[in-house]
Coordinates of C-alpha atoms in Angstrom, one line a residue:
M1 CA 130.5 59.8 109.0
S2 CA 126.8 60.7 109.1
H3 CA 124.8 60.6 105.3
R4 CA 124.9 64.8 105.1
A5 CA 128.5 64.7 105.8
H6 CA 128.9 62.2 102.8
L7 CA 126.8 64.2 100.8
F8 CA 129.2 67.2 101.0
S9 CA 132.4 65.3 101.5
L10 CA 135.3 64.9 98.9
R11 CA 138.2 62.9 99.1
F12 CA 140.1 60.7 96.6
A13 CA 139.3 57.1 96.8
H14 CA 137.1 57.7 99.2
A15 CA 135.2 53.9 98.8
V16 CA 138.6 52.1 99.0
R17 CA 140.0 54.3 101.7
E18 CA 136.5 53.7 104.1
A19 CA 136.2 49.6 102.9
C20 CA 139.7 49.0 103.1
I21 CA 141.9 51.1 105.3
D22 CA 139.2 52.3 107.9
E23 CA 137.6 49.0 108.1
R24 CA 139.9 45.8 108.7
Y25 CA 140.3 44.1 105.1
T26 CA 141.4 40.6 105.6
G27 CA 141.8 37.7 103.8
G28 CA 138.5 36.4 103.8
R29 CA 136.7 39.7 102.7
F30 CA 139.5 39.7 100.0
L31 CA 138.0 36.1 98.7
K32 CA 134.4 37.5 98.4
D33 CA 135.7 40.3 96.4
A34 CA 137.7 37.8 93.9
M35 CA 134.6 35.6 93.8
A36 CA 131.9 38.8 93.1
G37 CA 134.6 39.9 90.6
I38 CA 135.1 37.1 88.7
T39 CA 131.1 36.7 88.4
V40 CA 130.9 40.2 87.5
G41 CA 133.8 40.4 85.2
I42 CA 131.9 37.5 83.5
I43 CA 128.6 39.2 82.9
A44 CA 130.5 42.5 81.4
I45 CA 132.6 41.0 78.7
P46 CA 129.3 40.4 76.1
L47 CA 127.7 43.2 77.5
A48 CA 130.9 45.7 76.9
M49 CA 130.9 44.6 73.4
A50 CA 127.6 44.8 72.7
L51 CA 127.3 48.6 74.0
A52 CA 130.3 49.4 72.0
I53 CA 128.6 48.1 69.0
A54 CA 125.5 50.0 69.8
S55 CA 127.5 52.9 70.4
G56 CA 128.5 53.0 67.0
V57 CA 132.5 51.6 67.7
A58 CA 133.8 48.4 67.2
P59 CA 133.4 45.7 70.2
Q60 CA 136.9 46.1 71.4
Y61 CA 136.4 49.4 72.7
G62 CA 133.9 48.3 74.7
L63 CA 136.0 46.1 76.3
Y64 CA 139.0 48.9 77.0
T65 CA 136.4 50.7 78.6
A66 CA 135.2 48.5 80.6
F67 CA 139.0 47.2 82.2
I68 CA 140.4 51.1 82.3
A69 CA 137.2 53.0 83.5
G70 CA 136.1 49.8 85.6
F71 CA 139.5 50.0 87.2
V72 CA 140.3 53.6 87.7
I73 CA 136.7 54.6 88.9
A74 CA 136.4 51.8 91.5
L75 CA 140.2 52.9 93.0
F76 CA 139.4 56.8 92.8
G77 CA 135.3 56.8 93.3
G78 CA 133.1 57.1 96.4
S79 CA 130.6 54.4 95.9
R80 CA 132.1 50.5 97.6
F81 CA 129.7 48.3 95.5
S82 CA 129.5 50.1 91.9
I83 CA 131.0 48.8 88.6
S84 CA 131.5 51.3 86.1
G85 CA 131.7 50.6 82.4
P86 CA 130.0 51.2 79.4
T87 CA 126.2 51.3 80.0
A88 CA 122.9 51.5 77.8
A89 CA 121.9 55.0 78.6
F90 CA 124.7 56.4 76.8
V91 CA 123.7 54.4 73.7
V92 CA 121.5 57.5 72.7
I93 CA 124.2 60.1 72.9
L94 CA 127.1 58.2 71.9
Y95 CA 125.9 56.7 68.6
P96 CA 124.9 60.5 66.7
I97 CA 128.5 61.6 68.0
A98 CA 130.2 58.3 66.3
Q99 CA 128.3 58.5 63.2
S100 CA 129.2 62.2 63.0
Y101 CA 132.8 62.7 64.5
G102 CA 133.8 58.9 64.5
L103 CA 136.2 57.6 67.0
G104 CA 138.3 60.6 67.4
G105 CA 135.0 62.8 68.4
L106 CA 133.5 60.0 70.8
L107 CA 136.6 60.0 72.6
L108 CA 137.4 63.8 72.9
A109 CA 133.7 64.2 73.9
T110 CA 134.2 61.5 76.9
L111 CA 137.5 63.8 77.9
M112 CA 135.2 66.4 78.0
S113 CA 132.5 65.2 80.1
G114 CA 135.2 63.9 82.4
V115 CA 136.7 67.1 82.8
L116 CA 133.0 68.2 83.8
L117 CA 132.5 65.7 86.3
V118 CA 135.6 66.8 88.1
I119 CA 134.6 70.2 88.0
M120 CA 130.9 69.0 89.4
A121 CA 133.0 67.2 92.4
L122 CA 134.6 70.5 93.2
M123 CA 132.0 72.2 93.1
R124 CA 130.5 69.6 95.6
L125 CA 127.1 69.3 93.1
G126 CA 126.8 66.1 94.0
R127 CA 124.1 66.6 96.6
F128 CA 122.1 68.4 93.7
I129 CA 121.7 65.5 91.7
E130 CA 119.4 64.4 93.8
Y131 CA 116.8 67.3 93.0
I132 CA 116.2 66.0 89.6
P133 CA 112.8 64.8 89.5
E134 CA 111.8 61.3 89.1
S135 CA 109.6 61.9 86.0
V136 CA 112.6 63.7 84.0
T137 CA 114.7 60.5 84.9
L138 CA 112.0 58.2 84.1
G139 CA 111.1 59.7 80.7
F140 CA 114.5 59.6 79.2
T141 CA 115.5 56.4 80.5
A142 CA 112.3 54.8 79.0
G143 CA 112.8 57.4 75.8
I144 CA 116.7 55.7 75.8
A145 CA 114.8 52.2 76.1
V146 CA 112.9 52.6 72.9
V147 CA 115.6 54.0 71.0
I148 CA 118.1 51.3 71.7
A149 CA 115.6 48.3 71.1
T150 CA 114.7 50.3 67.7
L151 CA 118.6 50.2 66.8
Q152 CA 118.7 46.0 67.5
V153 CA 116.1 46.0 65.4
K154 CA 118.6 45.3 62.1
D155 CA 120.8 42.8 63.8
F156 CA 117.9 40.8 65.2
F157 CA 116.4 40.2 62.1
G158 CA 119.4 40.1 60.0
L159 CA 118.4 43.3 57.9
P160 CA 120.5 44.4 54.7
V161 CA 120.6 48.1 56.0
E162 CA 123.8 49.7 55.2
T163 CA 123.5 53.0 57.3
M164 CA 120.9 53.9 59.8
P165 CA 119.6 57.5 59.2
E166 CA 120.1 60.3 61.7
H167 CA 116.5 60.8 62.9
Y168 CA 114.3 58.3 64.7
W169 CA 111.5 58.9 62.3
D170 CA 113.4 58.1 59.5
K171 CA 114.9 55.0 61.4
L172 CA 111.9 53.6 61.4
A173 CA 110.7 54.0 58.0
V174 CA 114.3 52.8 56.5
L175 CA 113.8 49.5 59.4
G176 CA 110.0 48.9 57.8
Q177 CA 110.8 49.0 54.3
Q178 CA 113.6 46.5 54.7
L179 CA 111.7 44.6 57.2
P180 CA 110.4 41.9 54.2
A181 CA 114.0 40.9 53.7
L182 CA 114.5 39.9 57.2
D183 CA 117.2 36.6 57.4
A184 CA 115.3 33.7 58.8
M185 CA 118.3 32.0 60.7
S186 CA 119.2 35.3 62.3
T187 CA 116.0 35.7 63.1
L188 CA 116.0 32.3 65.2
V189 CA 119.2 32.9 67.0
A190 CA 117.9 36.1 68.1
L191 CA 114.7 34.3 69.4
A192 CA 116.6 31.6 71.0
T193 CA 118.9 34.1 72.9
L194 CA 116.0 35.7 74.0
A195 CA 114.0 33.1 75.2
V196 CA 117.0 31.4 77.1
M197 CA 117.2 34.8 78.8
L198 CA 113.1 34.9 79.5
L199 CA 113.5 31.7 81.0
W200 CA 116.4 31.2 82.8
P201 CA 115.4 32.8 86.1
R202 CA 112.8 30.6 86.4
L203 CA 115.6 27.5 87.4
K204 CA 116.4 29.8 90.2
T205 CA 120.1 29.3 89.6
P206 CA 123.2 32.1 90.6
V207 CA 124.2 31.8 87.0
P208 CA 122.9 35.0 85.2
P209 CA 120.6 34.6 82.7
H210 CA 122.3 36.3 79.4
L211 CA 125.5 34.2 79.8
P212 CA 123.8 30.9 79.1
A213 CA 121.8 32.9 76.5
V214 CA 124.8 34.3 74.7
V215 CA 126.0 30.5 74.4
V216 CA 123.1 29.2 73.4
G217 CA 122.8 31.6 70.5
S218 CA 126.7 31.1 69.5
L219 CA 126.4 27.7 68.9
L220 CA 123.1 27.6 67.4
A221 CA 124.7 30.3 64.9
L222 CA 128.0 28.3 64.5
W223 CA 125.9 25.0 63.4
M224 CA 123.8 27.2 61.1
N225 CA 126.7 28.6 59.7
S226 CA 128.5 25.2 59.2
Q227 CA 125.1 24.5 57.4
G228 CA 125.7 27.1 54.8
A229 CA 123.8 29.9 56.5
A230 CA 125.3 33.8 56.8
V231 CA 124.5 34.8 60.3
E232 CA 126.7 37.4 61.0
T233 CA 129.0 37.4 64.2
I234 CA 132.0 39.3 65.8
G235 CA 134.2 38.1 63.2
S236 CA 132.7 38.6 59.9
R237 CA 131.8 42.1 60.9
F238 CA 134.5 43.5 62.5
S239 CA 138.5 43.4 61.6
Y240 CA 141.8 44.8 62.9
L241 CA 145.3 45.9 61.6
L242 CA 148.4 43.2 62.9
P243 CA 151.6 44.9 63.6
D244 CA 152.9 43.1 60.3
G245 CA 150.0 44.9 58.5
S246 CA 147.8 42.0 58.1
T247 CA 143.9 42.1 59.0
G248 CA 142.8 40.1 61.6
A249 CA 138.9 39.1 62.1
G250 CA 137.0 40.1 65.3
I251 CA 138.9 41.9 67.9
P252 CA 142.9 42.2 68.9
P253 CA 144.0 40.2 71.1
F254 CA 146.3 42.4 72.8
L255 CA 146.3 45.7 74.8
P256 CA 145.6 49.0 73.2
E257 CA 148.3 51.9 73.0
F258 CA 148.3 55.3 74.3
A259 CA 147.0 57.6 71.6
W260 CA 145.9 61.2 71.8
P261 CA 141.9 61.3 71.4
W262 CA 142.4 63.9 68.7
Q263 CA 144.7 61.7 66.6
Q264 CA 142.2 59.2 66.2
A265 CA 140.0 58.7 62.7
G266 CA 136.7 60.9 62.2
A267 CA 133.8 59.7 60.4
A268 CA 136.0 60.5 57.2
G269 CA 138.9 57.8 58.5
E270 CA 141.5 61.1 58.9
P271 CA 142.5 61.8 62.4
I272 CA 139.7 64.3 63.7
G273 CA 142.3 66.8 64.8
L274 CA 142.1 69.5 67.4
S275 CA 140.5 73.0 66.9
W276 CA 137.9 75.6 68.3
E277 CA 135.3 74.8 66.2
L278 CA 135.1 71.2 67.2
F279 CA 135.3 72.1 70.9
R280 CA 131.9 74.4 70.4
E281 CA 130.0 71.7 68.1
L282 CA 130.9 69.0 70.8
I283 CA 130.8 70.9 74.3
P284 CA 126.9 70.1 74.5
A285 CA 126.9 66.7 73.6
A286 CA 129.6 66.6 76.7
F287 CA 127.3 68.1 78.5
A288 CA 124.7 65.6 78.2
I289 CA 127.2 62.8 78.8
A290 CA 128.2 64.4 82.0
M291 CA 124.9 65.3 83.3
L292 CA 123.7 61.4 82.3
G293 CA 127.1 60.0 83.5
A294 CA 126.3 62.0 87.1
I295 CA 122.6 61.0 87.4
E296 CA 123.3 57.1 86.4
S297 CA 126.1 56.6 89.2
L298 CA 124.7 58.3 92.0
L299 CA 121.2 56.8 91.2
C300 CA 123.4 53.3 91.2
A301 CA 124.9 54.4 94.4
V302 CA 121.9 55.4 96.3
V303 CA 120.4 52.1 94.7
L304 CA 123.2 50.4 96.3
D305 CA 123.0 52.2 99.6
G306 CA 119.2 50.9 100.4
M307 CA 120.1 47.2 99.4
T308 CA 123.8 47.3 101.7
G309 CA 122.6 49.9 104.5
K310 CA 126.3 51.6 103.7
R311 CA 126.3 55.3 102.8
H312 CA 128.5 56.7 99.5
S313 CA 129.9 59.7 98.8
A314 CA 128.3 61.6 96.1
N315 CA 131.0 64.0 95.3
S316 CA 133.9 61.4 95.9
E317 CA 132.0 59.6 93.2
L318 CA 131.4 62.0 90.5
M319 CA 135.4 63.0 91.2
G320 CA 136.2 59.2 90.5
Q321 CA 133.9 58.9 87.5
G322 CA 135.4 62.0 86.3
I323 CA 139.0 60.5 86.2
G324 CA 138.3 57.7 84.7
N325 CA 136.2 59.4 82.1
I326 CA 139.6 61.7 81.6
L327 CA 142.3 58.9 81.4
V328 CA 139.9 56.2 79.3
P329 CA 139.6 58.1 75.8
F330 CA 143.5 57.7 75.8
F331 CA 143.4 54.4 75.3
G332 CA 140.4 53.7 73.3
G333 CA 138.2 53.6 75.7
I334 CA 134.4 55.3 75.2
T335 CA 132.2 56.9 78.0
A336 CA 131.8 55.0 81.3
T337 CA 129.6 55.4 83.7
A338 CA 128.1 52.7 87.0
A339 CA 126.0 50.2 85.7
I340 CA 123.2 49.2 88.4
A341 CA 122.6 45.9 87.2
R342 CA 125.9 45.0 87.4
S343 CA 126.5 46.5 90.2
A344 CA 123.6 45.1 92.2
A345 CA 125.0 41.5 90.7
N346 CA 128.2 42.4 92.2
Y347 CA 126.6 43.1 96.0
R348 CA 124.6 39.7 95.2
A349 CA 127.9 38.1 94.7
G350 CA 129.2 38.7 97.9
A351 CA 131.5 41.9 97.4
E352 CA 132.4 43.6 100.2
S353 CA 134.7 46.8 98.4
P354 CA 135.9 48.3 95.3
V355 CA 138.4 45.8 94.9
S356 CA 135.9 43.4 93.6
A357 CA 135.2 45.8 90.9
M358 CA 138.9 45.9 90.6
I359 CA 139.1 42.4 89.9
H360 CA 136.1 42.9 87.6
A361 CA 138.0 45.0 85.4
L362 CA 141.4 42.4 85.3
V363 CA 138.9 39.8 84.3
V364 CA 137.9 41.7 81.4
L365 CA 141.4 42.5 80.4
L366 CA 142.4 38.6 80.7
A367 CA 139.3 37.9 78.2
L368 CA 140.5 40.4 75.7
V369 CA 144.1 39.2 75.7
S370 CA 143.1 35.1 75.7
L371 CA 139.5 34.8 74.7
A372 CA 139.6 37.1 71.5
G373 CA 139.3 34.3 69.4
I374 CA 136.7 32.5 71.0
L375 CA 134.5 36.1 71.2
A376 CA 135.1 36.5 67.4
Y377 CA 131.9 33.5 67.2
L378 CA 129.5 35.8 69.2
P379 CA 126.7 36.4 66.6
M380 CA 125.5 39.6 66.1
P381 CA 121.6 38.9 66.4
A382 CA 122.4 37.2 69.7
M383 CA 124.3 40.7 70.6
A384 CA 121.0 42.1 69.5
A385 CA 118.8 40.4 71.7
L386 CA 121.2 40.9 74.6
L387 CA 120.3 44.6 74.1
V388 CA 116.8 44.5 73.5
M389 CA 116.6 42.7 77.1
V390 CA 118.9 45.4 78.6
A391 CA 116.4 47.7 76.9
W392 CA 113.4 46.3 78.6
N393 CA 114.9 46.5 82.0
M394 CA 116.1 49.9 81.9
S395 CA 112.9 50.9 80.8
E396 CA 111.5 50.5 84.1
A397 CA 108.0 49.9 82.2
P398 CA 106.1 49.0 85.5
K399 CA 107.1 52.5 87.3
A400 CA 106.6 54.4 84.0
V401 CA 103.0 52.8 84.0
H402 CA 102.6 53.6 87.4
L403 CA 103.5 57.1 87.3
L404 CA 101.1 57.5 84.3
K405 CA 98.2 56.0 86.6
T406 CA 98.9 57.8 89.7
A407 CA 101.1 60.7 89.6
P408 CA 99.9 64.4 89.1
R409 CA 99.0 66.0 85.4
S410 CA 102.3 68.0 85.6
D411 CA 104.5 64.8 86.4
I412 CA 103.1 63.2 83.7
L413 CA 103.6 66.3 81.3
V414 CA 107.3 65.9 82.2
F415 CA 107.5 62.4 81.8
L416 CA 106.0 62.7 78.5
T417 CA 108.1 65.5 77.6
C418 CA 111.2 63.8 78.3
F419 CA 110.3 60.3 76.7
G420 CA 109.2 62.1 73.4
L421 CA 112.2 64.7 73.1
T422 CA 114.7 61.6 73.7
V423 CA 113.1 59.3 70.9
A424 CA 112.1 62.0 68.4
L425 CA 115.3 64.6 68.6
D426 CA 118.4 63.8 71.5
M427 CA 119.2 63.9 74.9
V428 CA 120.9 67.2 75.4
I429 CA 117.4 68.9 74.4
A430 CA 115.3 65.7 76.5
I431 CA 117.6 66.5 79.6
T432 CA 117.5 70.7 79.3
T433 CA 114.1 70.5 78.6
G434 CA 112.7 68.0 81.1
V435 CA 114.6 69.8 84.2
L436 CA 113.6 73.4 82.9
L437 CA 110.0 72.3 82.8
A438 CA 110.0 70.5 86.4
A439 CA 111.4 73.3 87.7
V440 CA 108.9 76.0 86.4
L441 CA 105.8 73.5 86.9
F442 CA 107.7 73.1 90.8
M443 CA 107.7 76.9 91.1
R444 CA 104.2 76.8 90.1
E445 CA 103.1 74.5 92.7
M446 CA 104.8 76.4 95.3
A447 CA 103.4 79.6 94.2
Q448 CA 100.1 77.9 94.5
M449 CA 100.9 76.8 98.0
T450 CA 101.7 80.5 99.0
K451 CA 97.8 81.6 100.6
V452 CA 96.9 85.1 102.0
T453 CA 93.7 84.8 104.2
D454 CA 91.8 87.6 106.3
I455 CA 91.7 86.3 109.9
T456 CA 90.3 90.0 110.7
G457 CA 87.3 88.3 112.2
N458 CA 89.1 85.4 113.7
K459 CA 88.6 85.8 117.4
R460 CA 90.9 82.9 118.6
I461 CA 93.9 84.6 116.5
V462 CA 92.8 88.4 116.2
Q463 CA 91.7 89.0 119.9
A464 CA 91.9 92.9 119.7
E465 CA 88.9 94.8 118.9
L466 CA 91.0 97.0 115.9
P467 CA 90.2 100.4 115.0
E468 CA 87.9 100.9 112.0
G469 CA 89.4 100.1 108.7
W470 CA 92.7 97.9 109.8
Q471 CA 92.4 94.5 108.4
V472 CA 94.6 91.2 109.5
F473 CA 96.0 88.8 106.8
K474 CA 97.8 85.8 107.9
I475 CA 100.3 84.9 104.9
N476 CA 101.4 81.3 104.8
G477 CA 104.1 79.7 102.5
P478 CA 107.4 81.0 100.9
L479 CA 107.1 84.4 99.2
F480 CA 109.3 83.8 96.1
F481 CA 109.1 86.0 92.9
A482 CA 106.1 84.2 91.6
A483 CA 103.9 83.8 94.5
A484 CA 105.0 87.1 96.0
D485 CA 104.1 89.2 92.9
R486 CA 100.5 87.4 93.3
V487 CA 99.9 88.1 97.3
F488 CA 101.2 92.0 97.5
G489 CA 99.4 92.7 94.5
E490 CA 96.1 91.1 95.9
L491 CA 97.2 93.4 99.4
A492 CA 97.9 96.3 97.2
G493 CA 94.3 96.3 96.0
L494 CA 92.6 95.8 99.6
S495 CA 95.1 99.0 100.8
R496 CA 92.9 101.4 98.8
Q497 CA 89.9 101.0 100.8
A498 CA 91.7 100.1 104.0
R499 CA 93.3 102.3 106.8
G500 CA 95.8 100.1 107.6
L501 CA 97.0 96.0 107.2
V502 CA 98.7 94.1 109.7
L503 CA 100.4 90.9 107.7
Y504 CA 101.2 88.0 110.3
M505 CA 104.3 86.4 108.6
D506 CA 105.1 83.4 110.9
G507 CA 104.0 81.1 108.3
V508 CA 106.8 83.0 105.8
T509 CA 109.8 80.7 105.4
I510 CA 111.5 82.5 102.5
L511 CA 111.7 85.9 100.8
D512 CA 113.8 85.9 97.7
A513 CA 114.6 89.4 95.9
G514 CA 111.5 89.2 94.2
G515 CA 109.4 89.1 96.9
L516 CA 111.7 91.7 98.4
S517 CA 110.6 93.9 95.3
A518 CA 107.2 93.1 95.2
L519 CA 106.8 93.9 99.3
N520 CA 108.7 97.3 98.7
K521 CA 106.0 97.8 95.5
L522 CA 103.4 97.0 98.5
I523 CA 105.2 99.6 100.8
S524 CA 105.0 102.3 98.1
S525 CA 101.4 101.9 97.2
C526 CA 100.4 102.1 101.0
R527 CA 102.7 105.5 100.9
N528 CA 100.3 107.0 97.6
T529 CA 97.0 105.9 99.7
G530 CA 98.0 106.8 103.4
T531 CA 97.2 103.2 104.3
E532 CA 99.4 102.1 107.1
I533 CA 100.9 98.7 107.1
V534 CA 102.1 96.4 109.8
I535 CA 104.4 93.3 109.9
A536 CA 104.3 90.8 112.4
D537 CA 106.2 88.0 113.6
L538 CA 109.0 87.6 111.0
Q539 CA 111.3 84.4 110.7
F540 CA 114.7 84.5 110.7
Q541 CA 115.2 84.1 106.7
P542 CA 112.7 86.8 105.5
L543 CA 113.5 89.6 108.9
R544 CA 117.5 88.6 107.2
T545 CA 116.5 89.7 104.1
L546 CA 115.0 92.7 104.6
A547 CA 117.9 93.9 106.9
R548 CA 120.4 93.3 104.0
A549 CA 118.5 95.3 101.6
G550 CA 117.8 98.0 104.6
V551 CA 114.3 98.0 104.8
K552 CA 113.5 100.2 107.8
P553 CA 110.2 101.2 109.6
E554 CA 108.5 104.6 108.2
P555 CA 106.5 106.5 111.0
G556 CA 103.1 106.6 109.7
I557 CA 103.5 104.2 107.0
S558 CA 105.1 100.9 107.8
R559 CA 106.3 99.6 111.3
F560 CA 107.7 96.0 112.2
Y561 CA 106.7 93.7 115.3
P562 CA 108.2 90.6 117.0
T563 CA 104.8 89.1 117.4
L564 CA 101.3 89.6 116.8
E565 CA 100.0 90.4 119.9
A566 CA 103.1 92.9 119.8
A567 CA 101.4 94.5 116.7
L568 CA 97.9 94.5 117.4
N569 CA 98.7 96.2 120.7
G570 CA 100.5 98.5 118.9
V571 CA 97.7 99.3 116.4
V572 CA 94.9 99.4 119.4
S573 CA 97.0 101.8 121.1
G574 CA 97.6 104.2 118.2
E575 CA 101.8 103.2 118.0
A576 CA 101.3 102.5 114.3

């Protein structure tokens, strides 16, 4: 199937059918998938927990997301190597929802975003995501990285901050006020974890750096706490209810139960319920989640295509992401999308098909039910250090610096706008403003590319001797509303002194409704001044637009010719 066909296609379980049915799936391929799935599953366990905490919910909800959404999206999606689960990109959107609406609001927003993703897939919108400029994606990912890193300061230094304010600058003020009260032992655990993550890659081992880093941080915190320190851990911060009514520390070692998202607790601890008012309040956040999920998942698929030489199905991937995010909230899972780092690790570990992602999900499930007691010892400063490194990697700082140094001013403006709005306000405003600003600047640049040139004296093109008062103009570029008003406005001004105008339009590829209106204004102006207008060499799309609008030649006012030569002969012979 061609790349273009993949972009437009939509079928359930596209990646599974392509990799495991269309291609022969052997025991050897399964073994490779199993090894890759186990590797990525081990990587995903601490990341899923850390990202859930950063999103404002208990760590087990990240594990639920990794094994439920990770399995479902792999089964129904369109990219054979993608690993889905909680990702850092969503923290900026999910944390405010969790603070304002609790777990119930977060699950309901996830469900709504899943429905939007399915609608996008059914409308075959997957191919349009690629039109979002790099300056927009770099801007909001860099902004997300800054916000994530800021949110980790509290646990990184063990600061006594009860609740974080809503706005970014207030967060900085509170953290700055509490910084003198940092806990030295917590800070040491965080720094040790961060140091291992930075130094480990130099050993050139296949073991990903954050695993030994978390182990070192956990052992250090365990030793410190045995000596009387108070380094906070998963077990000391989080708890859960057992069936007999007693309380357990850390994460529950059993599977989540089915529950309606709107029956989960809101910010006040009571079931959030379901109402039109709540739906209206959550729809902007759900739209931002869906847009970011689509961008992240398809960007991940494109990166994997470049690494592997395979081709994903964009609409099938959106469908898989949508189904996963519809199902996972009913079992306590938060928003999921494809994770570039985990997906790349999956391919490098030898993955052959989406089966590796399903095995990764089963590994996370196994860890939940068998290792919950051990996971409770993970120290919060180590988790914060892990997310600081994730934030740095997702910021793509070298790319951002390169863009600032080399990109046109319009792209720099879009980047800085998206970055600033993501940090200072929120992702909904940042994505909307960034895309709209990029579109406006693109239209301005396209309009500036449309030129009108007087070629009357160019004997190489205009070989005929024209009657006095006639001029020939060549128009190059698309004639959409912004460009057409300027071009035809200039020609209308010239028509007052001219006997006739020949418009050579072989370089006009597009004529939209605005361009058609501007052309009709020019013809009307020529009609009033008695100037004849001759249009030559129209391409197919402009010709079809004029035909559908019913624009016809008017004797003595306007006439159309298939070529410039025919138009000039008509002017010379007096036909026009």
